[in-house]
CSV table of C-alpha atoms and ligand atoms in Angstrom, one decimal:
chain,number,residue,atom,x,y,z
A,287,MET,CA,25.9,4.2,1.6
A,288,THR,CA,22.6,2.5,0.4
A,289,ILE,CA,20.2,5.1,-1.0
A,290,THR,CA,16.7,4.1,-2.2
A,291,ARG,CA,13.7,6.0,-3.3
A,292,PHE,CA,10.0,5.5,-3.5
A,293,ALA,CA,8.8,7.4,-6.6
A,294,PRO,CA,5.1,7.6,-6.9
A,295,SER,CA,3.4,9.9,-9.5
A,296,PRO,CA,1.0,12.1,-7.5
A,297,THR,CA,-1.8,11.2,-9.9
A,298,GLY,CA,-3.6,9.0,-7.4
A,299,TYR,CA,-3.4,7.6,-3.8
A,300,ILE,CA,-1.1,4.7,-2.6
A,301,HIS,CA,-2.8,1.3,-2.9
A,302,VAL,CA,-1.7,-2.2,-1.9
A,303,GLY,CA,0.2,-2.5,-5.3
A,304,ASN,CA,2.5,0.4,-4.9
A,305,LEU,CA,2.8,-0.1,-1.2
A,306,ARG,CA,5.0,-3.1,-1.8
A,307,THR,CA,7.4,-0.9,-3.8
A,308,ALA,CA,7.5,1.7,-1.0
A,309,LEU,CA,8.0,-0.9,1.7
A,310,PHE,CA,10.7,-2.8,0.0
A,311,ASN,CA,12.7,0.3,-0.8
A,312,TYR,CA,12.2,1.6,2.8
A,313,MET,CA,13.3,-1.7,4.3
A,314,ILE,CA,16.4,-1.9,2.2
A,315,ALA,CA,17.5,1.6,3.2
A,316,ARG,CA,16.7,1.2,6.9
A,317,LYS,CA,18.3,-2.3,7.1
A,318,SER,CA,21.6,-0.9,6.0
A,319,GLY,CA,21.3,2.4,7.8
A,320,GLY,CA,21.0,4.2,4.5
A,321,GLU,CA,18.8,6.9,3.1
A,322,PHE,CA,15.2,6.6,1.9
A,323,ILE,CA,14.0,9.4,-0.5
A,324,LEU,CA,10.4,10.2,-1.3
A,325,ARG,CA,10.5,11.3,-4.9
A,326,LEU,CA,7.4,12.8,-6.5
A,327,ASP,CA,7.3,12.0,-10.2
A,328,ASP,CA,5.2,15.0,-11.1
A,329,THR,CA,6.4,15.9,-14.6
A,330,ASP,CA,2.8,15.6,-15.8
A,331,PRO,CA,1.4,19.0,-14.9
A,332,VAL,CA,-2.2,18.1,-15.7
A,333,ARG,CA,-2.6,14.8,-13.8
A,334,SER,CA,-0.3,15.6,-10.8
A,335,LYS,CA,-2.2,17.1,-7.9
A,336,GLN,CA,-1.3,18.6,-4.6
A,337,GLU,CA,-4.1,16.6,-2.9
A,338,TYR,CA,-2.4,13.4,-4.0
A,339,ILE,CA,1.0,14.6,-2.7
A,340,ASP,CA,-0.6,15.3,0.6
A,341,GLY,CA,-2.5,12.0,0.5
A,342,ILE,CA,0.7,10.0,-0.3
A,343,MET,CA,2.5,11.6,2.6
A,344,GLU,CA,-0.4,11.0,5.0
A,345,ASP,CA,-0.6,7.3,4.0
A,346,LEU,CA,3.2,6.8,4.4
A,347,GLU,CA,3.1,8.5,7.8
A,348,TRP,CA,0.2,6.3,8.9
A,349,LEU,CA,2.3,3.3,8.1
A,350,GLY,CA,5.4,4.8,9.8
A,351,LEU,CA,7.4,4.7,6.6
A,352,THR,CA,9.4,7.9,7.2
A,353,TRP,CA,11.5,9.4,4.5
A,354,ASP,CA,14.7,11.3,4.8
A,355,ARG,CA,13.9,13.9,2.2
A,356,VAL,CA,11.4,14.8,-0.5
A,357,GLU,CA,12.4,15.5,-4.1
A,358,LYS,CA,10.1,16.8,-6.8
A,359,GLN,CA,10.7,16.3,-10.5
A,360,SER,CA,8.9,19.5,-11.4
A,361,ASP,CA,11.7,21.4,-9.6
A,362,ARG,CA,14.3,19.9,-11.9
A,363,LEU,CA,13.3,20.7,-15.4
A,364,GLU,CA,16.5,22.6,-16.2
A,365,ARG,CA,18.5,19.5,-15.2
A,366,TYR,CA,16.5,17.3,-17.5
A,367,GLU,CA,17.0,19.8,-20.4
A,368,GLU,CA,20.8,19.8,-19.7
A,369,ALA,CA,20.8,16.0,-19.9
A,370,ALA,CA,18.7,16.1,-23.1
A,371,GLN,CA,21.3,18.4,-24.6
A,372,ASN,CA,24.1,16.1,-23.5
A,373,LEU,CA,22.4,13.2,-25.3
A,374,ARG,CA,21.9,15.4,-28.4
A,375,ASP,CA,25.6,16.3,-28.4
A,376,MET,CA,26.6,12.7,-28.3
A,377,ASP,CA,24.2,11.8,-31.1
A,378,ARG,CA,22.0,9.6,-28.9
A,379,PHE,CA,18.9,11.8,-29.1
A,380,TYR,CA,16.8,12.4,-32.3
A,381,GLU,CA,13.7,14.3,-33.2
A,382,CYS,CA,10.7,12.5,-34.6
A,383,PHE,CA,7.5,13.7,-36.1
A,384,GLU,CA,5.1,10.8,-36.4
A,385,THR,CA,1.7,11.5,-34.9
A,386,PRO,CA,0.2,8.9,-32.5
A,387,VAL,CA,-2.1,7.8,-35.4
A,388,GLU,CA,0.8,7.3,-37.7
A,389,LEU,CA,2.7,5.3,-35.1
A,390,ASP,CA,-0.3,3.2,-34.4
A,391,LEU,CA,-0.6,2.4,-38.1
A,392,LYS,CA,3.1,1.4,-38.3
A,393,ARG,CA,2.7,-0.9,-35.3
A,394,LYS,CA,-0.4,-2.6,-36.8
A,395,LYS,CA,1.5,-3.2,-40.1
A,396,GLN,CA,4.4,-4.7,-38.3
A,397,LEU,CA,2.1,-7.0,-36.2
A,398,ASN,CA,0.3,-8.0,-39.4
A,399,MET,CA,3.6,-9.1,-40.9
A,400,GLY,CA,4.4,-11.0,-37.7
A,401,LYS,CA,7.1,-8.6,-36.7
A,402,PRO,CA,7.6,-7.1,-33.2
A,403,PRO,CA,6.1,-3.5,-33.1
A,404,VAL,CA,9.5,-1.8,-32.6
A,405,TYR,CA,9.8,1.8,-33.8
A,406,ASP,CA,11.5,1.7,-37.2
A,407,ARG,CA,13.7,4.8,-36.7
A,408,ALA,CA,12.3,6.4,-39.9
A,409,ALA,CA,13.0,9.8,-38.4
A,410,LEU,CA,16.8,9.1,-38.4
A,411,ALA,CA,16.7,9.3,-42.2
A,412,LEU,CA,15.1,12.8,-42.3
A,413,SER,CA,17.3,15.6,-43.7
A,414,ASP,CA,17.6,18.9,-42.0
A,415,ALA,CA,15.4,20.4,-44.7
A,416,GLU,CA,12.7,17.8,-44.2
A,417,LYS,CA,12.7,18.3,-40.5
A,418,ALA,CA,12.4,22.1,-40.9
A,419,GLU,CA,9.4,21.5,-43.2
A,420,LEU,CA,7.8,19.2,-40.7
A,421,ARG,CA,8.3,21.6,-37.9
A,422,LYS,CA,6.1,24.1,-39.7
A,423,THR,CA,3.0,22.0,-39.1
A,424,ARG,CA,3.8,19.9,-36.0
A,425,ASP,CA,6.0,19.8,-32.9
A,426,GLY,CA,8.7,17.1,-32.8
A,427,HIS,CA,9.1,14.6,-30.0
A,428,TRP,CA,12.5,13.2,-29.0
A,429,ARG,CA,13.7,9.6,-28.8
A,430,PHE,CA,16.8,8.1,-27.2
A,431,LYS,CA,18.8,6.1,-29.6
A,432,LEU,CA,19.5,2.7,-28.1
A,433,ASN,CA,22.6,0.7,-28.8
A,434,LEU,CA,21.4,-2.4,-30.6
A,435,GLU,CA,23.1,-4.9,-28.3
A,436,PRO,CA,22.0,-7.1,-25.3
A,437,ILE,CA,21.3,-5.1,-22.2
A,438,GLU,CA,22.2,-7.2,-19.2
A,439,TRP,CA,21.7,-7.0,-15.4
A,440,THR,CA,21.5,-9.2,-12.4
A,441,ASP,CA,18.1,-8.6,-10.9
A,442,GLY,CA,17.7,-8.9,-7.2
A,443,ILE,CA,14.5,-11.0,-7.7
A,444,LEU,CA,14.4,-12.1,-11.3
A,445,GLY,CA,18.1,-13.2,-11.5
A,446,ASN,CA,20.2,-12.7,-14.7
A,447,ARG,CA,18.2,-10.7,-17.3
A,448,SER,CA,19.1,-9.8,-20.8
A,449,ILE,CA,17.0,-7.7,-23.1
A,450,ASP,CA,18.1,-7.1,-26.7
A,451,GLY,CA,18.2,-3.4,-27.5
A,452,SER,CA,16.9,-4.2,-31.0
A,453,ALA,CA,13.7,-5.7,-29.5
A,454,VAL,CA,12.8,-2.4,-27.8
A,455,SER,CA,11.6,0.8,-29.3
A,456,ASP,CA,13.8,3.8,-28.8
A,457,PRO,CA,12.1,5.4,-25.8
A,458,VAL,CA,10.5,8.8,-26.2
A,459,LEU,CA,12.0,11.1,-23.6
A,460,ILE,CA,10.5,14.4,-24.5
A,461,LYS,CA,6.9,14.7,-25.8
A,462,ALA,CA,5.8,16.9,-28.6
A,463,ASP,CA,4.4,19.4,-26.1
A,464,GLY,CA,7.8,19.6,-24.5
A,465,GLN,CA,7.0,17.6,-21.4
A,466,PHE,CA,9.9,15.5,-20.1
A,467,LEU,CA,8.9,11.9,-19.7
A,468,TYR,CA,9.5,9.9,-16.6
A,469,THR,CA,12.3,7.8,-18.1
A,470,LEU,CA,14.7,10.7,-18.6
A,471,ALA,CA,13.7,12.4,-15.3
A,472,SER,CA,14.0,9.2,-13.4
A,473,VAL,CA,17.5,8.5,-14.8
A,474,CYS,CA,18.8,12.0,-14.0
A,475,ASP,CA,17.4,11.7,-10.5
A,476,ASP,CA,18.8,8.3,-9.9
A,477,ILE,CA,22.2,9.4,-11.0
A,478,ASP,CA,22.2,12.8,-9.1
A,479,TYR,CA,20.9,11.3,-5.8
A,480,GLY,CA,23.3,8.4,-6.0
A,481,ILE,CA,20.5,5.8,-5.9
A,482,THR,CA,22.1,2.4,-5.2
A,483,ASN,CA,19.1,0.2,-5.3
A,484,VAL,CA,15.8,0.4,-7.2
A,485,VAL,CA,13.0,-2.0,-6.4
A,486,ARG,CA,9.9,-1.6,-8.5
A,487,GLY,CA,7.1,-3.6,-10.1
A,488,ALA,CA,7.8,-6.2,-12.9
A,489,ASP,CA,5.9,-3.9,-15.3
A,490,HIS,CA,9.1,-1.8,-15.3
A,491,VAL,CA,11.5,-4.5,-16.6
A,492,THR,CA,11.7,-3.1,-20.2
A,493,ASN,CA,12.1,0.5,-18.7
A,494,THR,CA,15.0,-0.8,-16.8
A,495,ALA,CA,16.7,-2.1,-20.0
A,496,THR,CA,16.4,1.3,-21.7
A,497,GLN,CA,17.3,3.2,-18.5
A,498,ILE,CA,20.5,1.3,-18.1
A,499,GLN,CA,21.6,2.5,-21.5
A,500,ILE,CA,20.6,6.1,-20.7
A,501,ILE,CA,22.4,6.0,-17.4
A,502,GLN,CA,25.5,4.7,-19.1
A,503,ALA,CA,25.3,7.3,-21.8
A,504,LEU,CA,25.1,10.1,-19.2
A,505,GLY,CA,28.1,8.6,-17.3
A,506,GLY,CA,26.1,7.5,-14.3
A,507,LYS,CA,26.5,4.4,-12.2
A,508,VAL,CA,23.8,1.8,-12.8
A,509,PRO,CA,22.0,0.9,-9.5
A,510,ASP,CA,21.1,-2.6,-8.5
A,511,PHE,CA,17.6,-3.3,-9.8
A,512,ALA,CA,15.0,-5.7,-8.4
A,513,HIS,CA,11.5,-6.2,-9.9
A,514,HIS,CA,8.9,-7.6,-7.6
A,515,SER,CA,6.0,-9.5,-9.1
A,516,LEU,CA,2.7,-7.8,-9.6
A,517,LEU,CA,-0.3,-8.6,-7.3
A,518,THR,CA,-3.3,-10.5,-8.6
A,519,GLY,CA,-6.6,-11.1,-6.9
A,520,PRO,CA,-7.2,-14.2,-4.9
A,521,GLN,CA,-8.2,-16.2,-8.0
A,522,GLY,CA,-5.2,-15.0,-9.9
A,523,GLU,CA,-7.3,-12.3,-11.7
A,524,ALA,CA,-5.7,-9.0,-12.6
A,525,LEU,CA,-5.8,-6.6,-9.7
A,526,SER,CA,-5.2,-3.4,-11.8
A,527,LYS,CA,-8.9,-2.5,-12.1
A,528,ARG,CA,-9.6,-3.1,-8.5
A,529,LEU,CA,-6.6,-1.2,-7.1
A,530,GLY,CA,-8.8,1.9,-6.9
A,531,THR,CA,-10.7,0.2,-4.2
A,532,LEU,CA,-7.6,-1.0,-2.4
A,533,ALA,CA,-6.2,2.4,-1.5
A,534,LEU,CA,-4.5,2.6,1.9
A,535,ARG,CA,-6.9,5.3,2.9
A,536,ASP,CA,-9.9,2.9,2.3
A,537,LEU,CA,-8.2,0.2,4.3
A,538,ARG,CA,-7.6,2.7,7.1
A,539,ALA,CA,-11.2,3.8,7.0
A,540,GLN,CA,-12.2,0.1,7.5
A,541,GLY,CA,-10.1,0.0,10.6
A,542,ILE,CA,-7.3,-2.1,9.2
A,543,GLU,CA,-4.1,-1.6,11.3
A,544,PRO,CA,-0.9,-0.4,9.7
A,545,MET,CA,1.1,-3.3,11.2
A,546,ALA,CA,-1.4,-5.7,9.7
A,547,VAL,CA,-0.9,-4.3,6.2
A,548,LEU,CA,2.9,-4.0,6.7
A,549,SER,CA,3.3,-7.5,8.1
A,550,HIS,CA,1.3,-9.0,5.2
A,551,MET,CA,3.1,-7.0,2.5
A,552,ALA,CA,6.5,-7.6,3.8
A,553,ARG,CA,6.2,-11.4,3.4
A,554,LEU,CA,3.6,-11.9,0.7
A,555,GLY,CA,5.1,-13.6,-2.3
A,556,SER,CA,8.2,-14.7,-0.4
A,557,SER,CA,9.3,-18.1,0.8
A,558,GLU,CA,8.8,-16.9,4.4
A,559,PRO,CA,5.4,-17.4,6.2
A,560,ILE,CA,3.4,-14.3,6.9
A,561,GLU,CA,3.8,-13.4,10.6
A,562,LEU,CA,2.2,-10.6,12.5
A,563,CYS,CA,5.1,-8.3,13.6
A,564,SER,CA,4.7,-5.7,16.3
A,565,SER,CA,7.1,-3.2,14.9
A,566,LEU,CA,8.8,-2.0,11.7
A,567,ASP,CA,12.2,-2.9,13.2
A,568,GLU,CA,11.1,-6.5,13.5
A,569,LEU,CA,9.9,-6.5,9.9
A,570,ILE,CA,13.2,-4.9,8.7
A,571,ALA,CA,15.3,-7.4,10.6
A,572,GLY,CA,13.6,-10.3,8.8
A,573,PHE,CA,13.5,-8.8,5.4
A,574,ASP,CA,15.5,-10.3,2.6
A,575,ILE,CA,14.7,-9.5,-1.0
A,576,ALA,CA,16.3,-12.7,-2.3
A,577,LYS,CA,13.4,-14.6,-0.7
A,578,PHE,CA,10.9,-13.2,-3.1
A,579,GLY,CA,9.8,-15.0,-6.2
A,580,ALA,CA,9.0,-13.9,-9.7
A,581,ALA,CA,5.6,-15.5,-10.0
A,582,PRO,CA,2.5,-13.2,-9.7
A,583,THR,CA,1.5,-12.9,-6.1
A,584,LYS,CA,-2.1,-13.5,-5.0
A,585,PHE,CA,-3.5,-10.9,-2.6
A,586,ASP,CA,-6.7,-11.2,-0.7
A,587,VAL,CA,-7.8,-8.1,1.2
A,588,ALA,CA,-9.8,-10.4,3.5
A,589,ASP,CA,-6.5,-11.6,5.0
A,590,LEU,CA,-5.9,-8.2,6.6
A,591,GLY,CA,-9.0,-8.6,8.9
A,592,PRO,CA,-7.6,-11.5,11.0
A,593,LEU,CA,-4.2,-9.8,11.2
A,594,THR,CA,-5.8,-6.6,12.4
A,595,SER,CA,-7.9,-8.3,15.1
A,596,ARG,CA,-4.9,-10.2,16.3
A,597,TYR,CA,-2.8,-7.0,16.4
A,598,VAL,CA,-5.5,-5.2,18.3
A,599,ALA,CA,-6.0,-8.1,20.8
A,600,ASN,CA,-2.3,-7.9,21.5
A,601,LEU,CA,-2.3,-4.2,22.4
A,602,SER,CA,-1.8,-3.4,26.1
A,603,VAL,CA,-4.1,-1.3,28.2
A,604,ASP,CA,-1.4,1.4,28.1
A,605,ASP,CA,-1.5,1.3,24.2
A,606,MET,CA,-5.2,1.9,24.4
A,607,ALA,CA,-5.3,4.3,27.4
A,608,ALA,CA,-5.7,7.5,25.3
A,609,GLN,CA,-8.6,6.1,23.3
A,610,LEU,CA,-10.3,4.6,26.3
A,611,THR,CA,-10.0,7.9,28.2
A,612,ASP,CA,-11.5,9.8,25.3
A,613,MET,CA,-14.4,7.4,25.2
A,614,GLY,CA,-15.0,8.1,28.9
A,615,VAL,CA,-13.7,4.8,30.5
A,616,PRO,CA,-12.6,5.7,34.0
A,617,SER,CA,-8.9,4.9,34.4
A,618,VAL,CA,-9.6,2.4,37.3
A,619,MET,CA,-11.8,0.4,35.0
A,620,GLN,CA,-9.6,0.5,32.0
A,621,PRO,CA,-7.5,-2.7,32.7
A,622,ASP,CA,-10.6,-4.9,33.3
A,623,PHE,CA,-12.6,-3.3,30.5
A,624,TRP,CA,-9.8,-3.8,28.0
A,625,ASP,CA,-9.3,-7.4,29.2
A,626,VAL,CA,-12.9,-8.1,28.2
A,627,ALA,CA,-13.1,-6.0,25.0
A,628,ARG,CA,-9.8,-7.0,23.4
A,629,GLU,CA,-10.8,-10.5,22.4
A,630,ASN,CA,-14.2,-9.4,21.1
A,631,ILE,CA,-13.4,-6.8,18.6
A,632,ALA,CA,-12.3,-6.9,14.9
A,633,THR,CA,-11.0,-3.3,14.8
A,634,ARG,CA,-9.8,-0.8,17.4
A,635,ALA,CA,-12.8,1.4,16.7
A,636,GLU,CA,-15.2,-1.4,17.8
A,637,VAL,CA,-14.1,-1.0,21.4
A,638,ALA,CA,-16.6,1.9,21.5
A,639,LYS,CA,-19.5,-0.5,21.0
A,640,TRP,CA,-18.5,-2.5,24.2
A,641,TRP,CA,-18.1,0.7,26.2
A,642,GLU,CA,-21.5,1.8,25.1
A,643,LEU,CA,-22.9,-1.5,26.3
A,644,CYS,CA,-21.2,-1.2,29.6
A,645,ALA,CA,-22.2,2.4,30.1
A,646,GLN,CA,-25.7,2.4,28.7
A,647,GLY,CA,-26.8,-1.2,28.9
A,648,ALA,CA,-28.2,-3.0,25.9
A,649,THR,CA,-31.6,-3.3,24.4
A,650,PRO,CA,-32.6,-6.6,26.0
A,651,LEU,CA,-33.3,-9.6,23.8
A,652,ILE,CA,-36.1,-11.6,25.5
A,653,ALA,CA,-38.0,-14.4,23.8
A,654,ASP,CA,-41.7,-14.7,24.7
A,655,GLU,CA,-41.1,-18.1,26.4
A,656,ASP,CA,-38.4,-16.5,28.6
A,657,LYS,CA,-40.5,-13.5,29.8
A,658,GLU,CA,-41.5,-15.0,33.1
A,659,PHE,CA,-38.1,-16.5,33.7
A,660,ILE,CA,-36.4,-13.1,33.2
A,661,ALA,CA,-38.9,-11.4,35.5
A,662,THR,CA,-38.0,-13.9,38.2
A,663,ALA,CA,-34.3,-13.5,37.5
A,664,LYS,CA,-34.7,-9.7,37.9
A,665,THR,CA,-36.0,-10.1,41.4
A,666,LEU,CA,-32.9,-12.1,42.3
A,667,LEU,CA,-30.4,-9.7,40.7
A,668,PRO,CA,-28.0,-8.5,43.4
A,669,GLU,CA,-27.6,-4.8,44.1
A,670,GLN,CA,-24.7,-3.0,42.4
A,671,PRO,CA,-21.7,-2.8,42.5
A,672,TRP,CA,-21.2,-6.2,40.9
A,673,ALA,CA,-18.0,-8.2,41.3
A,674,ALA,CA,-16.3,-11.1,39.6
A,675,ASP,CA,-18.4,-13.6,41.6
A,676,THR,CA,-21.7,-11.9,41.1
A,677,TRP,CA,-22.6,-13.8,37.9
A,678,LYS,CA,-22.0,-17.1,39.6
A,679,ALA,CA,-24.0,-16.2,42.7
A,680,TRP,CA,-26.9,-14.8,40.7
A,681,THR,CA,-27.2,-17.6,38.2
A,682,GLY,CA,-27.0,-20.1,41.1
A,683,ALA,CA,-29.9,-18.3,42.8
A,684,VAL,CA,-31.9,-18.2,39.5
A,685,LYS,CA,-31.3,-21.9,38.9
A,686,ASP,CA,-32.6,-22.8,42.4
A,687,ALA,CA,-35.7,-20.6,41.9
A,688,THR,CA,-36.6,-21.8,38.4
A,689,GLY,CA,-35.0,-25.2,38.0
A,690,ARG,CA,-33.4,-24.2,34.7
A,691,LYS,CA,-29.8,-25.1,34.0
A,692,GLY,CA,-27.1,-25.1,31.3
A,693,LYS,CA,-27.9,-23.2,28.1
A,694,GLY,CA,-31.5,-22.7,29.1
A,695,LEU,CA,-30.4,-20.8,32.2
A,696,PHE,CA,-27.4,-18.9,30.9
A,697,MET,CA,-28.4,-17.8,27.4
A,698,PRO,CA,-31.6,-15.9,28.2
A,699,LEU,CA,-29.7,-14.1,30.9
A,700,ARG,CA,-26.9,-13.2,28.6
A,701,LYS,CA,-29.4,-12.0,25.9
A,702,ALA,CA,-31.4,-9.9,28.4
A,703,MET,CA,-28.2,-8.3,29.7
A,704,THR,CA,-26.2,-7.7,26.5
A,705,GLY,CA,-28.8,-8.0,23.7
A,706,MET,CA,-26.5,-10.6,22.1
A,707,GLU,CA,-26.1,-14.3,21.9
A,708,HIS,CA,-22.3,-14.2,22.0
A,709,GLY,CA,-19.8,-12.1,23.8
A,710,PRO,CA,-17.3,-12.0,26.6
A,711,ASP,CA,-17.3,-14.2,29.7
A,712,MET,CA,-20.3,-12.9,31.7
A,713,SER,CA,-18.5,-13.1,35.0
A,714,LYS,CA,-15.9,-10.7,33.7
A,715,LEU,CA,-18.4,-8.5,31.9
A,716,MET,CA,-20.9,-8.1,34.7
A,717,PRO,CA,-18.7,-6.0,37.0
A,718,LEU,CA,-18.2,-3.6,34.1
A,719,LEU,CA,-21.9,-3.2,33.4
A,720,GLN,CA,-23.2,0.1,34.8
A,721,LYS,CA,-26.8,-0.6,33.8
A,722,VAL,CA,-29.2,-3.2,32.6
A,723,ASN,CA,-32.4,-2.4,30.9
A,724,PHE,CA,-34.8,-5.2,31.7
B,2223,LIG,N1,6.7,7.0,-11.1
B,2223,LIG,C1,7.0,5.7,-11.5
B,2223,LIG,C2,5.9,4.7,-11.1
B,2223,LIG,O1,5.1,5.0,-10.2
B,2223,LIG,C3,8.3,5.2,-10.7
B,2223,LIG,C4,8.9,4.0,-11.2
B,2223,LIG,C5,10.2,3.8,-10.6
B,2223,LIG,O2,10.3,3.3,-9.5
B,2223,LIG,O3,11.2,4.1,-11.3
B,2223,LIG,O4,5.7,3.7,-11.8
């Protein structure tokens, strides 16, 4: 069975960048009838917050990306300790004592000499007595000892990859304060939960190389990895600094529809055109990870606006009934009202503005030179209720009385009735208007 996971650290909200990871893993699981796990990578007790856990779940629910179960790394510290002991027993785990400042100095020296800044394994040469001496003044951290050989995998997006173990620093798996780092926790979880496919951002490629060796050392089965490209801004600029403003909750607050975000994200960066889908099932059916490319993917938040208005315009009156009823639109009027409003709104929330116009009337917009004309038109305005042919009959009568025609006839009447220069077909709008204020 296919088992995937979305593994956010609850140190922030979901943004468009990590949404791709969530969506791809979700679609892979659902497409094959497999399982999708929400895994909270919360081993950092200071930065992980309950409010982010709640926020992540709320955002996934908003999108409809339902998970089969939730796992928390903070519940599994004993398991990680057991794995660490296993690695110690097989001589693949060693204690180091360099401070961050010392490590930084080493890296700078290596770079100055034109060498890659790979950890030099100096700690491996420490005797037991030297280690005991060092422990008196500082706490040790623990590194996994990589085998210095090529680490190879076939990436679902990047193709055949090979990273030489000697080009990568032995990863730190336990910090000096005893905190298990994500790399060890993630590997234990992926093994224990039987994760078959891991999709994540291209910033994890080196992690993958080291994780493959740790999985193998612990006797686990290496999942299929795929690394999607990172998003950039519309001009190719790094998006990382702006991601804070591209949180799903901000998009939601702006009225962006979940299906607009999902449709965009499910195709962006692939060889398939972006199409507005009406359901997750439709998206899943058309999803194929092999269609995605390795090049950085440009993302423009402005693209979500047109997809949202198209999605909203496609909604049926039944889809809208609850919202329209809440706003006070009588059910008999709902079909005609929605027919008028749907093409004239950018977001679902904007429908309220059209109902306000229908129910309260607008503040008329009357130019000085039209005052007399509008006064005449008012005397010719038929009694309510108005019907589909009222606009035609009224404008005909006004035309006969004033001699005006075309735009000079219609525009001042539209502005007086709606307070706007643009808007729906007046013959459709007029029967919905309960009031005019001129
Ligand atoms: N918590 C990690 C992250 O958010 C998970 C990476 C992974 O998918 O393994 O980057």
